mmCIF file of C-alpha atoms (C1' of nucleotides) in Angstrom:
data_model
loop_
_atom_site.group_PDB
_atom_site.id
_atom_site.type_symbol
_atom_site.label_atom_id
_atom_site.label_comp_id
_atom_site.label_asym_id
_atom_site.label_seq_id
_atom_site.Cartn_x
_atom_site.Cartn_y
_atom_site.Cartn_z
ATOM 1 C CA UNK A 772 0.073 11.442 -5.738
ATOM 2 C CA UNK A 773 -2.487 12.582 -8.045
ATOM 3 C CA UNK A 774 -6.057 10.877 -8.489
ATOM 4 C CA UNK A 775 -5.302 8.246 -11.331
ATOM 5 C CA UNK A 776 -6.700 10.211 -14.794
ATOM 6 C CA UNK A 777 -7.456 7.238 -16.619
ATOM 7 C CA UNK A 778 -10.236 5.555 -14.621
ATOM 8 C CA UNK A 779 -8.861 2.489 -13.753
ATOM 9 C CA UNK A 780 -9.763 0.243 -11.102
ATOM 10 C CA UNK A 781 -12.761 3.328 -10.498
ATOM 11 C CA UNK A 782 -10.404 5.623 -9.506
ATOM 12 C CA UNK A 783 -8.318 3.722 -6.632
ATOM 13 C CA UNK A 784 -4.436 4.307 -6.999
ATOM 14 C CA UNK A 785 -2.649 2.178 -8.430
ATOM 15 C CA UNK A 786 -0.631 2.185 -5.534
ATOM 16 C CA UNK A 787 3.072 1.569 -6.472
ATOM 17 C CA UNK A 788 3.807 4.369 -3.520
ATOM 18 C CA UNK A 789 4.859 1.581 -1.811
ATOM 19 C CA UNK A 790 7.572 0.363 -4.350
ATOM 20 C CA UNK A 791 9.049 3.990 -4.197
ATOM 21 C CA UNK A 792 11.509 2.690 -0.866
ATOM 22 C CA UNK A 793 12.998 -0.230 -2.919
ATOM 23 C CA UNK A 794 13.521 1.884 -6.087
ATOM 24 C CA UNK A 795 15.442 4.560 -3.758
ATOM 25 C CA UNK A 796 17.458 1.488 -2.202
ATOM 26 C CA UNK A 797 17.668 0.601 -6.007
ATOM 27 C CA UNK A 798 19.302 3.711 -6.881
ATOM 28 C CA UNK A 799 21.088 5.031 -3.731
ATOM 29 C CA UNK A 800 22.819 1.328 -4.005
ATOM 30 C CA UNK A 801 24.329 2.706 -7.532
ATOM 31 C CA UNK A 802 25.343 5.827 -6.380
ATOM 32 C CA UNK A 803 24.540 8.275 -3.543
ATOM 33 C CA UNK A 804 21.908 10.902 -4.244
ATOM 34 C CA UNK A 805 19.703 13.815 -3.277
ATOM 35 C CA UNK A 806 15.565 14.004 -2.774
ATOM 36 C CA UNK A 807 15.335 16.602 -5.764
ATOM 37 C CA UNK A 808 17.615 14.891 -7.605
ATOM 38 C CA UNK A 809 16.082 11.732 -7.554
ATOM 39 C CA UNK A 810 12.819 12.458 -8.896
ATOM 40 C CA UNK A 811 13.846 12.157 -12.165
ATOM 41 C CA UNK A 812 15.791 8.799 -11.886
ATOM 42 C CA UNK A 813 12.574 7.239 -9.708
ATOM 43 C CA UNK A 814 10.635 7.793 -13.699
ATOM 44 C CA UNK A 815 12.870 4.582 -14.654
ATOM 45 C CA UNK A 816 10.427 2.481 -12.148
ATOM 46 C CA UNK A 817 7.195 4.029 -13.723
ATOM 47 C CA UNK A 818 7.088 7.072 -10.854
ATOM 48 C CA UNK A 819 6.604 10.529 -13.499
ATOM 49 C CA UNK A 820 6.487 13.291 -12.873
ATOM 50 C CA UNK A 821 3.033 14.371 -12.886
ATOM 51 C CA UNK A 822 2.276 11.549 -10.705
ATOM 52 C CA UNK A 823 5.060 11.790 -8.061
ATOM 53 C CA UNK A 824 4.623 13.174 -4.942
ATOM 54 C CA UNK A 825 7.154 14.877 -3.333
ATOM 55 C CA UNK A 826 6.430 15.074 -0.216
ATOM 56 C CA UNK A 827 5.914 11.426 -0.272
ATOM 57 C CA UNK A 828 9.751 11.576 -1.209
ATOM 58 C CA UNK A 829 11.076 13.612 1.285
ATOM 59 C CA UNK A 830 9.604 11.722 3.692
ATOM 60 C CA UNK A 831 10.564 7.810 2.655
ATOM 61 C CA UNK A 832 13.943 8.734 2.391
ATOM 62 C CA UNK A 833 13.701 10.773 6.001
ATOM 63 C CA UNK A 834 11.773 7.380 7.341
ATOM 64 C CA UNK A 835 15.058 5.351 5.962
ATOM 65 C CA UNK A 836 17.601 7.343 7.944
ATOM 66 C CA UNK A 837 15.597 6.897 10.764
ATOM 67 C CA UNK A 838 15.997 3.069 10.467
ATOM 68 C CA UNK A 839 19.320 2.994 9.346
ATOM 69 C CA UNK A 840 19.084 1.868 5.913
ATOM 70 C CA UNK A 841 20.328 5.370 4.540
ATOM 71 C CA UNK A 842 22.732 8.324 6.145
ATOM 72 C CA UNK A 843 22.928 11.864 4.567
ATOM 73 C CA UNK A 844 25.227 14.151 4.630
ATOM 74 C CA UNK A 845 24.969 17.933 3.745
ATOM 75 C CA UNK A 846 26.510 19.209 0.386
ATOM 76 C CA UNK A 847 27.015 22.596 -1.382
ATOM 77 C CA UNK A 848 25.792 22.296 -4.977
ATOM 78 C CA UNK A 849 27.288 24.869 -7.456
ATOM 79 C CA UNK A 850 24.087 26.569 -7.954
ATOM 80 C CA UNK A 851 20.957 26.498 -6.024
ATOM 81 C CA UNK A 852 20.568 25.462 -2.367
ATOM 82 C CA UNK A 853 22.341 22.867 -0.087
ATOM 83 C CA UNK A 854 21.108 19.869 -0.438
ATOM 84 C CA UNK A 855 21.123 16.332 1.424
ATOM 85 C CA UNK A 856 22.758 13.812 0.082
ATOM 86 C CA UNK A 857 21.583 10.142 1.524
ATOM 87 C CA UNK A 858 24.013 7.476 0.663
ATOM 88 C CA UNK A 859 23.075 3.641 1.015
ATOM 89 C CA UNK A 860 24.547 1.294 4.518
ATOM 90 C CA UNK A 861 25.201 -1.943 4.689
ATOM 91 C CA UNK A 862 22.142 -2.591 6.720
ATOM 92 C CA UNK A 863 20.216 -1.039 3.682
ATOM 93 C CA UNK A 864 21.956 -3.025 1.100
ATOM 94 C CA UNK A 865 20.821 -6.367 3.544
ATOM 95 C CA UNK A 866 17.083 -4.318 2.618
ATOM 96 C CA UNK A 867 17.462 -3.969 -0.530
ATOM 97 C CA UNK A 868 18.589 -7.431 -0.832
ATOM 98 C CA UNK A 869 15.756 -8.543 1.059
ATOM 99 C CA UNK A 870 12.673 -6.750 -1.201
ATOM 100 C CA UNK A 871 14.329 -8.161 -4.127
ATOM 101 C CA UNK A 872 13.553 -11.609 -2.905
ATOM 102 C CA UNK A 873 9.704 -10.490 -2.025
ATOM 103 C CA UNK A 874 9.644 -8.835 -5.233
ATOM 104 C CA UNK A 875 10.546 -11.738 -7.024
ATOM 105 C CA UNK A 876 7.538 -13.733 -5.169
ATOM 106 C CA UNK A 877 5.207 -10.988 -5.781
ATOM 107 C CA UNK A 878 5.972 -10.915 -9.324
ATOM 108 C CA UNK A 879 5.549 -14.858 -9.064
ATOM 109 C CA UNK A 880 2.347 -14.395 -7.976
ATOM 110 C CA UNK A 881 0.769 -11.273 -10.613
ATOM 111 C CA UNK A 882 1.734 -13.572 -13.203
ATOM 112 C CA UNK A 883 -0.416 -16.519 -11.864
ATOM 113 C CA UNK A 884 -3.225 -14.298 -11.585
ATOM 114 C CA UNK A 885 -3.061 -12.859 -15.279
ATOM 115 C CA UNK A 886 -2.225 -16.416 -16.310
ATOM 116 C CA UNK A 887 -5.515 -17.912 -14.232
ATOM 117 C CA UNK A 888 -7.399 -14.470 -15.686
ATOM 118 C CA UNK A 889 -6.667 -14.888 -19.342
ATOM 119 C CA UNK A 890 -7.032 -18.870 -19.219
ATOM 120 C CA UNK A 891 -10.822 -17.937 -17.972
ATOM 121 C CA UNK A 892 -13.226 -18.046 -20.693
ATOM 122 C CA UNK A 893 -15.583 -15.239 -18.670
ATOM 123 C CA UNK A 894 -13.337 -12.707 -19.414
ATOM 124 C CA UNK B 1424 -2.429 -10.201 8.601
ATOM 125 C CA UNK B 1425 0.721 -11.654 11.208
ATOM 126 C CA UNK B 1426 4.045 -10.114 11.227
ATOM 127 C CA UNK B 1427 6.238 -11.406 8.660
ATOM 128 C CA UNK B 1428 8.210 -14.383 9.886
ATOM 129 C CA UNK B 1429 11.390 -14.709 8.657
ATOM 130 C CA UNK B 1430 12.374 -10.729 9.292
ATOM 131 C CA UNK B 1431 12.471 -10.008 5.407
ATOM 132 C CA UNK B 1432 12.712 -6.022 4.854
ATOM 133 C CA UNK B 1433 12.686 -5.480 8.801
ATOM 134 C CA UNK B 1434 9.188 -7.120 9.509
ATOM 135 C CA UNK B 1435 7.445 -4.766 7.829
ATOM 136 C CA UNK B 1436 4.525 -5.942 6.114
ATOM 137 C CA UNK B 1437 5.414 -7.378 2.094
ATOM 138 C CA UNK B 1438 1.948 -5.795 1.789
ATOM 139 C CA UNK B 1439 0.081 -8.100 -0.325
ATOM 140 C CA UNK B 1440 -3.291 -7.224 0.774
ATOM 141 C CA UNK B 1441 -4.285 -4.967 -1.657
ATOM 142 C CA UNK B 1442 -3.473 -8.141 -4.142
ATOM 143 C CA UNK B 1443 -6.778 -9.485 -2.133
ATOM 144 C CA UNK B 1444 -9.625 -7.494 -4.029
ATOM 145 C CA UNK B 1445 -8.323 -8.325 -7.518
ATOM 146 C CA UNK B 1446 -7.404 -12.041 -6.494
ATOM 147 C CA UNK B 1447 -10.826 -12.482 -5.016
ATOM 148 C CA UNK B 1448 -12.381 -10.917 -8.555
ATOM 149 C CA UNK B 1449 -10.442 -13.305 -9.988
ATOM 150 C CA UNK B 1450 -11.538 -16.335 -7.986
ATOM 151 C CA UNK B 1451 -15.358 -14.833 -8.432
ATOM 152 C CA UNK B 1452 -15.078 -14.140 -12.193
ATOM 153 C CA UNK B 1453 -14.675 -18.070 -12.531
ATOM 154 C CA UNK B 1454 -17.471 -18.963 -9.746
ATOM 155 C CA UNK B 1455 -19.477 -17.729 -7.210
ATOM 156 C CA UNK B 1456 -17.777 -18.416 -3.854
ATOM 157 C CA UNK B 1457 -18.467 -17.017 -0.241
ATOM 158 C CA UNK B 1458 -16.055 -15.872 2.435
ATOM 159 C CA UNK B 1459 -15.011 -18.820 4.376
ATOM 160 C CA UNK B 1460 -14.416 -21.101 1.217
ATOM 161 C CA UNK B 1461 -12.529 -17.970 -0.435
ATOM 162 C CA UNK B 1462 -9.688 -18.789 1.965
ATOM 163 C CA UNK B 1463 -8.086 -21.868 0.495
ATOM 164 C CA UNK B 1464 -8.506 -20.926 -3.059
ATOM 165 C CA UNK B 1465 -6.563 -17.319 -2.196
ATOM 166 C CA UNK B 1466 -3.726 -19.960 -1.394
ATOM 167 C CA UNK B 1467 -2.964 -19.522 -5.483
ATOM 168 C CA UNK B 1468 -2.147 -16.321 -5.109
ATOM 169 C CA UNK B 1469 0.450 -16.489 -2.265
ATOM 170 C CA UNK B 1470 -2.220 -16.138 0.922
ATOM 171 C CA UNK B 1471 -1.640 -18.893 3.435
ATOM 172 C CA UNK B 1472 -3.304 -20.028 6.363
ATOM 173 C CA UNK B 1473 -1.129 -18.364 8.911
ATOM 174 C CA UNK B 1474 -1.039 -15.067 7.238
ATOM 175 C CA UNK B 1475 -4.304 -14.429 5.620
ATOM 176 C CA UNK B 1476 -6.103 -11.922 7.899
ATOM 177 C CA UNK B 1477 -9.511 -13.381 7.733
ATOM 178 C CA UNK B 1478 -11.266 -9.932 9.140
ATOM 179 C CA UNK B 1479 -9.925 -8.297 6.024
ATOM 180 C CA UNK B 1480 -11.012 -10.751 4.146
ATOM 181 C CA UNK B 1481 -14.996 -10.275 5.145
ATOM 182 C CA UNK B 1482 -14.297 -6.318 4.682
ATOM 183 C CA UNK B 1483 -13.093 -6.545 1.601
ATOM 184 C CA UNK B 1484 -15.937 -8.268 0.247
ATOM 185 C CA UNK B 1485 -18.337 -6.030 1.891
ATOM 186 C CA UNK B 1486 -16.656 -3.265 0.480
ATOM 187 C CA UNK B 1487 -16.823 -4.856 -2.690
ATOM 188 C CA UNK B 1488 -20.315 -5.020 -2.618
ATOM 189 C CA UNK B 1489 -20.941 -1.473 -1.813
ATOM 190 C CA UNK B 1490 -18.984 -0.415 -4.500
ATOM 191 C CA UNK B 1491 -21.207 -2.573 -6.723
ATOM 192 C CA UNK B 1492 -18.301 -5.073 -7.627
ATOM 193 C CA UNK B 1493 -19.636 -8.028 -6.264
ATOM 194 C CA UNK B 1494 -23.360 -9.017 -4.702
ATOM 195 C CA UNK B 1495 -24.446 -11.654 -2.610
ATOM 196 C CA UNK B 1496 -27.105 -13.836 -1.571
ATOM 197 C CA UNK B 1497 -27.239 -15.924 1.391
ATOM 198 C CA UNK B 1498 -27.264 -19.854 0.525
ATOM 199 C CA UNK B 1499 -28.215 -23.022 3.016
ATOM 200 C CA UNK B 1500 -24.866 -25.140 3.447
ATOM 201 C CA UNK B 1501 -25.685 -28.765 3.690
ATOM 202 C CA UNK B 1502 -24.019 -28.296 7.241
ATOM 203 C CA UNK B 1503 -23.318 -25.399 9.324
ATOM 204 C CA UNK B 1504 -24.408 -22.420 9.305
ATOM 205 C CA UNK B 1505 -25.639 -20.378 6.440
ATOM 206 C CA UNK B 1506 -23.146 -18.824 3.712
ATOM 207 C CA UNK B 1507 -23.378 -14.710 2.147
ATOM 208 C CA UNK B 1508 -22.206 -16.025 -1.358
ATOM 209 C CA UNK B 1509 -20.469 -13.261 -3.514
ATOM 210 C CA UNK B 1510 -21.106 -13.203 -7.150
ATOM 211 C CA UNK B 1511 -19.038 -10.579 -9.914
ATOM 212 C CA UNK B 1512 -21.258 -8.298 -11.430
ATOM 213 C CA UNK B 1513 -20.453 -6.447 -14.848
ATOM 214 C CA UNK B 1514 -18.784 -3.288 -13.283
ATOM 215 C CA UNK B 1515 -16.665 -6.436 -11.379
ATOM 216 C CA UNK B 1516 -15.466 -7.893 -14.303
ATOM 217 C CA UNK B 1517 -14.623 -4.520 -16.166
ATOM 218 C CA UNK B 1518 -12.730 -3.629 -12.632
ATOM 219 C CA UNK B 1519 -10.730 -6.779 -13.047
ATOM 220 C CA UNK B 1520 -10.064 -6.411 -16.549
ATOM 221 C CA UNK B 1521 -8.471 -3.017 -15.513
ATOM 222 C CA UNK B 1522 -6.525 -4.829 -12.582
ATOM 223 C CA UNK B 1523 -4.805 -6.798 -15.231
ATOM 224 C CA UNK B 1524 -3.979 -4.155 -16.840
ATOM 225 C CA UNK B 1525 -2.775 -2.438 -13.760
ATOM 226 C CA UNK B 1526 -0.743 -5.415 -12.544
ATOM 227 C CA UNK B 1527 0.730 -5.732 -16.423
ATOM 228 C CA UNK B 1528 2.769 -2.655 -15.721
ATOM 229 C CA UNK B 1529 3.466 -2.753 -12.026
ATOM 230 C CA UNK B 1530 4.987 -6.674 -12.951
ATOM 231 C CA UNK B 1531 7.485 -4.257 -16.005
ATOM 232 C CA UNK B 1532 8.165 -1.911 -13.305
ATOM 233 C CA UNK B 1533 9.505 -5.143 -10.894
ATOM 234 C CA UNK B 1534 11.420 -7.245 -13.702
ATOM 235 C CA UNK B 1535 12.731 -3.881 -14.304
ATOM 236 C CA UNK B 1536 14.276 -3.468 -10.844
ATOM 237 C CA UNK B 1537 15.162 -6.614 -10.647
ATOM 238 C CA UNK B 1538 17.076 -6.454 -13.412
ATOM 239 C CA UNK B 1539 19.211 -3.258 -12.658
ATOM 240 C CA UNK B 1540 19.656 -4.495 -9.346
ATOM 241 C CA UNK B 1541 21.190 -7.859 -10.517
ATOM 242 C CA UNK B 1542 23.229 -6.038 -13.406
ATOM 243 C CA UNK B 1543 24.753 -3.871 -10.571
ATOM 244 C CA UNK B 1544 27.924 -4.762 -9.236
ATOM 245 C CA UNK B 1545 27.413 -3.016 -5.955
ATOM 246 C CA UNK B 1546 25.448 -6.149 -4.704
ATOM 247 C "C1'" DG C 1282 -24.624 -28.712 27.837
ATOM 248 C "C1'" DT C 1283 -20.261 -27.760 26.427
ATOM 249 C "C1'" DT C 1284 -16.625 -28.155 23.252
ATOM 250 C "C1'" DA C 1285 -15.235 -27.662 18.543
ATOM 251 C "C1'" DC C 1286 -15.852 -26.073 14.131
ATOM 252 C "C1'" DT C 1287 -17.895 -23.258 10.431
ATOM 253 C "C1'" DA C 1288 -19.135 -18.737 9.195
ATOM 254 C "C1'" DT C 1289 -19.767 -13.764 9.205
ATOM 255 C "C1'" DA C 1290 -18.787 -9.336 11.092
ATOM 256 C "C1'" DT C 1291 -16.998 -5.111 13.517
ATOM 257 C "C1'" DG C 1292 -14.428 -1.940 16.925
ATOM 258 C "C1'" DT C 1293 -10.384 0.359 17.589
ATOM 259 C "C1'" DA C 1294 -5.613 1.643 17.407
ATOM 260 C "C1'" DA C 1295 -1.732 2.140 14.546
ATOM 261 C "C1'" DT C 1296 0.175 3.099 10.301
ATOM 262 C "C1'" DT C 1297 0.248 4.875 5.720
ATOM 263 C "C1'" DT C 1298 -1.093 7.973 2.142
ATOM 264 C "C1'" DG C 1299 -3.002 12.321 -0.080
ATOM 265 C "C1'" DT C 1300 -2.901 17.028 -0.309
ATOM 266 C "C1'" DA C 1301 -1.602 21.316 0.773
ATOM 267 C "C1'" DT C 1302 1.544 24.336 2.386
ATOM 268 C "C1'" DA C 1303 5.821 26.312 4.703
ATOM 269 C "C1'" DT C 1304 10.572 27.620 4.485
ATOM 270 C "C1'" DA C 1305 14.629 29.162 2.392
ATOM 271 C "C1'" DG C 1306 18.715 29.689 -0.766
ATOM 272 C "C1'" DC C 1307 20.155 31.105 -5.353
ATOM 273 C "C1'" DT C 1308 19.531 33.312 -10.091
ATOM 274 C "C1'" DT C 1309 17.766 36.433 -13.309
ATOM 275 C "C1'" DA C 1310 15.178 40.266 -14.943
ATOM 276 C "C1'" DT C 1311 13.396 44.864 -13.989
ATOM 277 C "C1'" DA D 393 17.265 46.148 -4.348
ATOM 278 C "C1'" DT D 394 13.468 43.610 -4.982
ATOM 279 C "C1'" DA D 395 10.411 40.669 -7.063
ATOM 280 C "C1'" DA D 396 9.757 36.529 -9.624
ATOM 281 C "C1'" DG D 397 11.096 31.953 -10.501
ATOM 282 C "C1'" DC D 398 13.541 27.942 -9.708
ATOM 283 C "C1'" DT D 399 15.825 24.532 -6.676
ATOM 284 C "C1'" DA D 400 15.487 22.093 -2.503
ATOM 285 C "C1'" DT D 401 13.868 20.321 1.870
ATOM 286 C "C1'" DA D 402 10.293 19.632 5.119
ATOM 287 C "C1'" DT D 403 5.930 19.186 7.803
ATOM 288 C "C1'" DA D 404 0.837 19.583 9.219
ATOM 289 C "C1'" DC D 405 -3.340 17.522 8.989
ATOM 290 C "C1'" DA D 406 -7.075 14.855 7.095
ATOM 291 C "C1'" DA D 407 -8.367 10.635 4.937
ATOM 292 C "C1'" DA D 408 -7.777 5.957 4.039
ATOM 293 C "C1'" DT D 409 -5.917 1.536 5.026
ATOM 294 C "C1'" DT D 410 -4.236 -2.168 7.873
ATOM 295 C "C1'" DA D 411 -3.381 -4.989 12.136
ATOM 296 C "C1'" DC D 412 -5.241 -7.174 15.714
ATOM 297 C "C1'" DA D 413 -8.544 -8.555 18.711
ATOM 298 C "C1'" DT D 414 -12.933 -9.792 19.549
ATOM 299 C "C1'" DA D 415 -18.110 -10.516 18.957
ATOM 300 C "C1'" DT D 416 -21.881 -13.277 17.289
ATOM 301 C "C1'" DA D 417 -24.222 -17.338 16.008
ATOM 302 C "C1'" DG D 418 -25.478 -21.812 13.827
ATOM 303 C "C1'" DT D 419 -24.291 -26.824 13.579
ATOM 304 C "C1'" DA D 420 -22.138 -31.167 15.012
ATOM 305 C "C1'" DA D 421 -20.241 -34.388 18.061
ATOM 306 C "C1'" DC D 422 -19.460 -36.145 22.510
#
DNA sequence: GTTACTATATGTAATTTGTATATAGCTTAT
DNA sequence: ATAAGCTATATACAAATTACATATAGTAAC
């Protein structure tokens, strides 16, 4: 993930890396899919691709396997390389399930704050 | 910060702490406030008593402060022992204007997969 | 004087993230 | 055939962040 070009928040991330494991739940629970192919559908959720890191990728949906919430399976593509193909279990639809819920708090809460920040008269 | 309790997204972390800084820029845009009384007024903003990790509170206001965000002075209570009371400086308020912007789009990006996730049938 | 509470602060280990780089198959042009 | 370019997956290592425990000290009450 690149260094954030606009000079927000002095240069910290924005840090929606984070979000990047409930988008792929988001997506895999649609329809199974591979790392490279992904990339593209992750821009829906505000990941581009100048700002995407692949690596990043590669590894969430590696860490996801490893607890179950994802298998893969290898798959010839007509032109170009193998690739691995992770498809969505029922323990990660429980997951996704799950982050939806916190999401919904967590969006709960941002609003308060810009609410309480635009009510202020020392903006 | 404790383990989550009720074993949302397999107790990992909902990882609201980095909400902290721009909640407690918030809280000091309104009024100066130090450390200790910080705590129940981060309630707003979805920090509780059981989870808030008060040792990241204290570094996060230090680190504020070396970033130039914030200063502080130290202030008699009427009882116990004496308070560091933070106070938002310019480049804090500009900072939290930029949060707000931040948050703006990261609360699109959640609606957003909220949204797809409740329109799909694979639920 | 010791227990409880308010208040601030840090050490350290574990985890996460940033960045760069490695590996390799397939396609196309030379 | 071989080099360049694209697709695709993967990891090494440093830097930053977070979790958790613990240290320090003043004040109040008993």
């Amino acid at each position: 993930m690149k260094e954030c070009q606009h000079l927000f928040c002095h240069k910290k991330h924005s840090k929606i890396e984070r979000f990047m494991e409930v988008s792929l739940l988001c997506l895999l629970n649609e329809k199974a899919g591979y790392g490279y192919g992904l990339i593209e559908k992750l821009s829906f959720f505000g990941f581009d691709d100048e700002t995407i890191n692949i690596g990043a990728l590669y590894r969430t949906l590696r860490k996801m396997e490893t607890e179950g919430l994802v298998y893969s399976d290898w798959e010839q593509s007509e032109q170009g390389p193998k690739r691995r193909v992770y498809s969505i279990t029922d323990k990660g639809k429980k997951e996704l399930e799950n982050w939806v819920y916190v999401l919904k708090d967590r969006k709960m809460h941002i609003e308060k704050l810009i609410h309480r920040y635009e009510s202020c008269e020392n903006k």
